[in-house]
Amino acid sequence: MIQFGLDTFGDVTVDESGAPLSDAQTLRNLVDQAVLADELGISFIGVGEHHRPDFAVSSPEIVLAAIAGRTRDIHLGTAVTVLSSDDPVRVYERFATLDAISNGRAEVVLGRGSFIESFPLFGYDLKDYEALFEEKLELFSLLRQERPVTWSGTTRAALTGADVYPKTEGSGLTTWVGVGGSPESVVRTARYGFGLMLAIIGGPAERFAPYVELFHRSLASFGHARKPVGVHSPGHIADTDEQAWEQAYPAFEAMNNRIGAERGWPPYSRMRFQHDVGAGGAVYSGSPDRVARKIADTVLTLGIDRFDLKYSNGTLGHEQLMRSIELYGARVIPMAREMIAEGADRQRDEAPVG
């Protein structure tokens, strides 16, 4: 059955006067948002790791531990953990600890991240960008087996018969790799037998169908059983399309222009926003019915196992985020499930016989 989750980077939001909230208040609000998601029966909350002024979360595991103490069912993970600039042993220890205190609800989504601030901050050279991720992902895959590890590489000290604690109580830590859409990253994820989390932040979802097919084909070639595929995309929900768009556009504009100034993007426009919320874009924003239909189309097109809505976007306020979460859990998810079931029935009826 398809799972529905939420992702946030802990975007620093504004109060009713438009003044930025403190990082501390943003983090407290994030925990409240996750508690509401749990109450609504949403499957997953992912918290991103960043080291820059527009995002409040630099230590997602601590935030997730706070959420664990106030929730019961929702699974807790990252979006993503920047493995390249961290230590795989410490990452595994932290998430195994989170798994214990949350009664088996921890998941980790590993990735390289779309920002590079953590590399100089923690003393890593960007010329080692590829080697850092490749070697550390290999080591993490060995640690996940929860047996003594012997490993050597060029990016950290070698290990000889090293054991890591605490041990998890289940079948090992649920692990995904966040991928932006390169075939090499898809094949790498399949090689280690991790779940694939596609970050679709631009263009139509159907563009990623070849990557999903490649992932399943690569899993089989490496001798792995089927692994889940998820999609992470941004969006915002309100009672009507117009309300959602009027709330979301200023935040999307500010966020895109801030990041775009660093990366040489053209200025964001209302025309671009309206394209992004349409069928050809990757923003899931509007009324519950519109968002549910767009999610259902994505699920049916790609055959995915989980959809994560990145619900925090720039300066959208806490109350707007809470209402978006409420509509997502109470209205969008039930409608999307029904649409997916109906669409799957149609696909079976229309499939060629023999």
PDB file of N, CA, C and O in Angstrom, residues 3 39 69 100 110 176 203 234 247 259 269 344:
ATOM      1  N   GLN A   3       2.435   4.656   0.820  1.00  0.00           N
ATOM      2  CA  GLN A   3       2.590   5.454   2.028  1.00  0.00           C
ATOM      3  C   GLN A   3       2.670   6.931   1.660  1.00  0.00           C
ATOM      4  O   GLN A   3       3.145   7.288   0.580  1.00  0.00           O
ATOM      5  N   GLU A  39      -0.909  12.575  14.637  1.00  0.00           N
ATOM      6  CA  GLU A  39      -2.321  12.500  15.025  1.00  0.00           C
ATOM      7  C   GLU A  39      -3.216  12.226  13.820  1.00  0.00           C
ATOM      8  O   GLU A  39      -4.263  11.583  13.940  1.00  0.00           O
ATOM      9  N   GLY A  69       9.617  11.529  21.185  1.00  0.00           N
ATOM     10  CA  GLY A  69       9.081  11.575  22.534  1.00  0.00           C
ATOM     11  C   GLY A  69       7.645  12.065  22.619  1.00  0.00           C
ATOM     12  O   GLY A  69       6.997  11.893  23.658  1.00  0.00           O
ATOM     13  N   ALA A 100      15.919   2.852  18.592  1.00  0.00           N
ATOM     14  CA  ALA A 100      15.611   2.251  19.893  1.00  0.00           C
ATOM     15  C   ALA A 100      14.598   3.082  20.676  1.00  0.00           C
ATOM     16  O   ALA A 100      13.596   2.551  21.174  1.00  0.00           O
ATOM     17  N   LEU A 110      20.001   8.789   2.964  1.00  0.00           N
ATOM     18  CA  LEU A 110      21.367   9.244   2.769  1.00  0.00           C
ATOM     19  C   LEU A 110      21.492   9.981   1.438  1.00  0.00           C
ATOM     20  O   LEU A 110      20.818   9.631   0.465  1.00  0.00           O
ATOM     21  N   TRP A 176      17.349   4.540   2.815  1.00  0.00           N
ATOM     22  CA  TRP A 176      17.089   5.010   1.460  1.00  0.00           C
ATOM     23  C   TRP A 176      18.280   5.844   1.002  1.00  0.00           C
ATOM     24  O   TRP A 176      19.061   6.328   1.820  1.00  0.00           O
ATOM     25  N   GLY A 203       9.953  19.835 -13.404  1.00  0.00           N
ATOM     26  CA  GLY A 203       9.496  19.052 -14.539  1.00  0.00           C
ATOM     27  C   GLY A 203       8.433  18.039 -14.164  1.00  0.00           C
ATOM     28  O   GLY A 203       8.107  17.829 -12.995  1.00  0.00           O
ATOM     29  N   PRO A 234       7.963  19.371  -3.586  1.00  0.00           N
ATOM     30  CA  PRO A 234       7.418  20.464  -2.776  1.00  0.00           C
ATOM     31  C   PRO A 234       5.949  20.729  -3.068  1.00  0.00           C
ATOM     32  O   PRO A 234       5.425  20.396  -4.135  1.00  0.00           O
ATOM     33  N   GLN A 247      -0.875  32.165  -0.912  1.00  0.00           N
ATOM     34  CA  GLN A 247      -0.015  31.946   0.251  1.00  0.00           C
ATOM     35  C   GLN A 247       1.374  31.491  -0.171  1.00  0.00           C
ATOM     36  O   GLN A 247       2.388  31.935   0.373  1.00  0.00           O
ATOM     37  N   ILE A 259      18.234  31.384  -3.395  1.00  0.00           N
ATOM     38  CA  ILE A 259      19.135  30.318  -3.837  1.00  0.00           C
ATOM     39  C   ILE A 259      19.631  30.599  -5.255  1.00  0.00           C
ATOM     40  O   ILE A 259      20.793  30.351  -5.585  1.00  0.00           O
ATOM     41  N   SER A 269       9.225  33.916 -11.286  1.00  0.00           N
ATOM     42  CA  SER A 269       8.088  34.721 -11.721  1.00  0.00           C
ATOM     43  C   SER A 269       6.783  34.000 -11.419  1.00  0.00           C
ATOM     44  O   SER A 269       6.751  32.782 -11.206  1.00  0.00           O
ATOM     45  N   ALA A 344      -5.566   2.188 -10.743  1.00  0.00           N
ATOM     46  CA  ALA A 344      -4.939   0.874 -10.871  1.00  0.00           C
ATOM     47  C   ALA A 344      -5.899  -0.120 -11.500  1.00  0.00           C
ATOM     48  O   ALA A 344      -5.500  -0.968 -12.312  1.00  0.00           O
TER      49      ALA A 344
END
